[in-house]
Coordinates of C-alpha atoms in Angstrom, one line a residue:
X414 CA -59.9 -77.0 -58.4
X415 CA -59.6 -73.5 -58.3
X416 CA -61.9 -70.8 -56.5
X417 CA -61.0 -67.0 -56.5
X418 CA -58.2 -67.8 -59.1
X419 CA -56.8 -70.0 -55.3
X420 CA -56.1 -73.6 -55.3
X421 CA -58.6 -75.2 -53.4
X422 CA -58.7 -79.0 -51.9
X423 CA -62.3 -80.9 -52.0
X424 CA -63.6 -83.3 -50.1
X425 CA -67.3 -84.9 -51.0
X426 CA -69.8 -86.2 -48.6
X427 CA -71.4 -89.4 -50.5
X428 CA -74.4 -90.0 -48.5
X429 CA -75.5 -86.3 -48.8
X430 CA -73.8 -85.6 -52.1
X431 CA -72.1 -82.4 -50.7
X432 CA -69.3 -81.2 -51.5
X433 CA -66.7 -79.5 -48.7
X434 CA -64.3 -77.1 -50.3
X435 CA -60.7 -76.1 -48.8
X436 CA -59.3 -73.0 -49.6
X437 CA -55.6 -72.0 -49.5
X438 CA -57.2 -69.1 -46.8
X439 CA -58.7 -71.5 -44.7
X440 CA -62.3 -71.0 -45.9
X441 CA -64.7 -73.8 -45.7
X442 CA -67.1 -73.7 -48.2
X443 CA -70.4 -76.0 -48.2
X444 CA -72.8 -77.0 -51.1
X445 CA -75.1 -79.5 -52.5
X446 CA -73.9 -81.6 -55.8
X447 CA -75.3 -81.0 -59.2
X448 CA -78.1 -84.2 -59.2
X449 CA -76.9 -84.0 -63.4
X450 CA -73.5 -86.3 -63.6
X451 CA -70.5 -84.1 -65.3
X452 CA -72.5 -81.0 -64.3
X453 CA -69.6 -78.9 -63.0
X454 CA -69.7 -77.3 -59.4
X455 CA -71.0 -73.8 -59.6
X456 CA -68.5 -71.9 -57.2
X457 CA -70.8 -69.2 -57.4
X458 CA -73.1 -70.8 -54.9
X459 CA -71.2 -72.0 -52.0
X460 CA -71.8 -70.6 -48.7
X461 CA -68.7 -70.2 -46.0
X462 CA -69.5 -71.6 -43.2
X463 CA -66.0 -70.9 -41.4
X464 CA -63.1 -69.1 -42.3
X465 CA -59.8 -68.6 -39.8
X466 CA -58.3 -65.1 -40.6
X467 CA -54.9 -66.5 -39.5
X468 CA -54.6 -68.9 -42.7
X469 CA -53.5 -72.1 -41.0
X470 CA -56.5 -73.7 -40.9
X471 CA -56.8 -77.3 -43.0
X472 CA -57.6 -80.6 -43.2
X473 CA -61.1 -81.0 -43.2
X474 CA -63.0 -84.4 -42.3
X475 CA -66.4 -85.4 -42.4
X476 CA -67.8 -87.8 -39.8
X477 CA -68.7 -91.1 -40.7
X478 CA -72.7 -89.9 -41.1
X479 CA -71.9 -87.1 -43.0
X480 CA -73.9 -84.5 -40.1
X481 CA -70.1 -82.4 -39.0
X482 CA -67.3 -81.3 -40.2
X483 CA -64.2 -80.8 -37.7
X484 CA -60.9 -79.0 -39.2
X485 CA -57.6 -78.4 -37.6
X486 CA -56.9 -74.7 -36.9
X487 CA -53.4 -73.4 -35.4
X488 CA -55.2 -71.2 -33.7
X489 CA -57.9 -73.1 -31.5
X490 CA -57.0 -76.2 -32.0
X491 CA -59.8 -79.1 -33.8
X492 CA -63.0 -77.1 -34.5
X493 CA -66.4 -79.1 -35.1
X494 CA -68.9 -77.6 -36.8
X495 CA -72.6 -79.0 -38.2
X496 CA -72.3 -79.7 -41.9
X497 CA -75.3 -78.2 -42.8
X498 CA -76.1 -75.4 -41.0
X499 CA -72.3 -74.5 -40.1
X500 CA -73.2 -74.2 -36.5
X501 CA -70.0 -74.7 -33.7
X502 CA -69.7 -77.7 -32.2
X503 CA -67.9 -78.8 -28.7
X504 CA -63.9 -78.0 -30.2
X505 CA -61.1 -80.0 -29.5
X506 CA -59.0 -78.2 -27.5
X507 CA -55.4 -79.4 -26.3
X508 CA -52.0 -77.5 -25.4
X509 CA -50.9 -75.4 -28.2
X510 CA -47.5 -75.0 -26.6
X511 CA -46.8 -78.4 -27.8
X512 CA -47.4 -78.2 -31.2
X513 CA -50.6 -78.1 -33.9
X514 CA -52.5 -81.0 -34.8
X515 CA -51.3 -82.3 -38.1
X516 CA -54.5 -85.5 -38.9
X517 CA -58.1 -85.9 -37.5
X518 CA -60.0 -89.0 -37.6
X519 CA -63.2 -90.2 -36.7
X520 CA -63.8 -93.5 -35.3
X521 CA -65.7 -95.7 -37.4
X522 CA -69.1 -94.8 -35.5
X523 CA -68.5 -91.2 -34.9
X524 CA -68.0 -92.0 -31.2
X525 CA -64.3 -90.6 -30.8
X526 CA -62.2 -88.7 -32.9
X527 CA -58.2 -89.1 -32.9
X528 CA -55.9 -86.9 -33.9
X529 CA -52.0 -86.7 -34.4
X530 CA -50.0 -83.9 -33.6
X531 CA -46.2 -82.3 -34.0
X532 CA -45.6 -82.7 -30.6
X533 CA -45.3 -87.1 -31.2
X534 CA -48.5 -87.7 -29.3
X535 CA -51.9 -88.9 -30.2
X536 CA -55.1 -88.2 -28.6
X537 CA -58.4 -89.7 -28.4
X538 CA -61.0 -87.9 -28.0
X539 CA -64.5 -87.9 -27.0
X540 CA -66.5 -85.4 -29.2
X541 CA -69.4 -85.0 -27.0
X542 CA -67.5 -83.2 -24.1
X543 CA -64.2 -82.2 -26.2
X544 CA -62.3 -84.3 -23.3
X545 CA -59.1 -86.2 -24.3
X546 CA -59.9 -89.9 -23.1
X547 CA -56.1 -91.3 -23.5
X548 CA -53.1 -90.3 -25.4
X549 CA -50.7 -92.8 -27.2
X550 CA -47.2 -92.3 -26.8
X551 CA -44.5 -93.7 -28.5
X552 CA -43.2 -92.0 -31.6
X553 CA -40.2 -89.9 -31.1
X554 CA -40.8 -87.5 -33.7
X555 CA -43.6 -85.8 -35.1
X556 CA -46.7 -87.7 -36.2
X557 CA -48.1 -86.9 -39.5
X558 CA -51.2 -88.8 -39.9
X559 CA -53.6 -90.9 -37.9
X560 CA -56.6 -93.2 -39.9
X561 CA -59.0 -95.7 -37.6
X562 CA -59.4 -99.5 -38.9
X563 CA -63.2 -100.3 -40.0
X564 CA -63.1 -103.0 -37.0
X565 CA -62.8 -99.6 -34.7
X566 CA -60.7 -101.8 -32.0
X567 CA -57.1 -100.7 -34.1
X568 CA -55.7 -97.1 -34.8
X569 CA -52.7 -96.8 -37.5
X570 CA -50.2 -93.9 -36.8
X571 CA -47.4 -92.4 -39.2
X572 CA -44.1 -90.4 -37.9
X573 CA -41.8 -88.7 -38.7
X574 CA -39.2 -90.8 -37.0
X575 CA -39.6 -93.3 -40.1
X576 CA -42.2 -95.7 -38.3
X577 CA -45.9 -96.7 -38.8
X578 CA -47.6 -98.0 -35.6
X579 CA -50.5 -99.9 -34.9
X580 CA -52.5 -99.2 -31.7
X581 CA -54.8 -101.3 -29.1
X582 CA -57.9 -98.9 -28.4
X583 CA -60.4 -101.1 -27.8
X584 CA -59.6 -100.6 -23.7
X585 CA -59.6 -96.7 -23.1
X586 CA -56.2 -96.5 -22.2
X587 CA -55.6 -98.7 -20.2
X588 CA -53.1 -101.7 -21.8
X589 CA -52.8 -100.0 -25.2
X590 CA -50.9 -102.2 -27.4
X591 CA -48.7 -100.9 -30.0
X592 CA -47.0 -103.0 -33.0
X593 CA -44.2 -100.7 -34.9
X594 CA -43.4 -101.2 -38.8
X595 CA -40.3 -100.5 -40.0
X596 CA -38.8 -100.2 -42.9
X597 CA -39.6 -96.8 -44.4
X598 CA -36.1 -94.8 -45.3
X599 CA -37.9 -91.4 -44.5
X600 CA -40.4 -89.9 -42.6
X601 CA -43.6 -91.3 -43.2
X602 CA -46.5 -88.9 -44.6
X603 CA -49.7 -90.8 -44.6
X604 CA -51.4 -94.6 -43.7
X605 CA -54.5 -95.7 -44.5
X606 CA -56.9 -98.8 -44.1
X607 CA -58.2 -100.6 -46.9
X608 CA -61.9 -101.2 -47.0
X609 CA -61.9 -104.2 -45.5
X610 CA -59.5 -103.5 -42.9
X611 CA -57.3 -106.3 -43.9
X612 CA -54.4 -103.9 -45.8
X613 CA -52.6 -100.7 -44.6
X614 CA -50.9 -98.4 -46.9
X615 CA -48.0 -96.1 -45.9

């Protein structure tokens, strides 16, 4: 898609039908869908609702209910803001010494958000306070995605250092289980869950 003659990235929100637009210059645009199928988007209409001057702003997520938006910015680290009214949320704010957030995802409930980073860590968060509640350590290199399994107890995290690894989260912490794939010949960019939890794609 292209807005101001600038790629752009789009992410729609189903339950809502809105429609989330990611601009090569960081700005986050928000509007309502056509209600007519094969209408196209009239860029004309979106309103910004945030926009990082520095440029290194991206990857924008909804929440599972569609109510936020977070976004990873170089800057000040995972920003949350309300879908609608583009209000700021409680941010996510961690060391930026060791390195920029690279994947956010929200628990299947909304209830924590993880995300990966360059710095081979990942964090779990809780949203409501913007406190980090554990981190999982294990990778050795960077980790380039994170995605939460619908049964909410199991995290999937891709590196890297060539690995995929499944994570225990169910316990806060405490006895967090890992199980590493192998296999990959290069570092691995993305996993995701299937619907049903069953499969996991790298």
């Amino acid at each position: 898609m292209l807005v101001d003659e600038q790629d752009a990235a789009v992410l729609v929100d189903e339950q809502d039908a809105a429609v989330l637009v990611d601009e090569q210059d960081a700005a986050m645009l928000v509007d309502e869908l056509s209600e007519k199928q094969g209408v196209p988007l009239d860029v004309s209409k979106l309103v910004p609702f945030f926009y990082d001057a520095s440029g290194l702003a991206h990857t924008p997520v909804y929440s599972p209910d569609g109510k936020e938006v977070s976004v990873i910015s170089a800057q000040n680290g995972v920003l949350r803001f309300d879908a609608r009214t583009g209000a700021s949320l409680t941010s996510l704010i961690g060391d930026k010494d060791k390195g920029m957030a690279t994947c956010i995802a929200y628990s299947p409930l909304g209830g924590r958000i993880a995300t990966s980073s360059e710095d081979t860590i990942a964090r779990i968060w809780d949203p409501s306070t913007g406190n980090i509640l554990f981190e999982l350590i294990r990778h050795s290199a960077s980790i380039t995605s994170v995605a939460y399994s619908p049964f909410r107890h199991q995290l999937a995290t891709s590196s890297a250092d060539k690995t995929v690894r499944l994570w225990d989260v169910l316990r806060e912490g405490e006895e967090v289980k890992d199980f590493l794939l192998e296999g990959h010949e290069g570092s691995v960019l993305c996993v995701a869950y299937s619907p049903d939890g069953k499969f996991l794609a790298s």
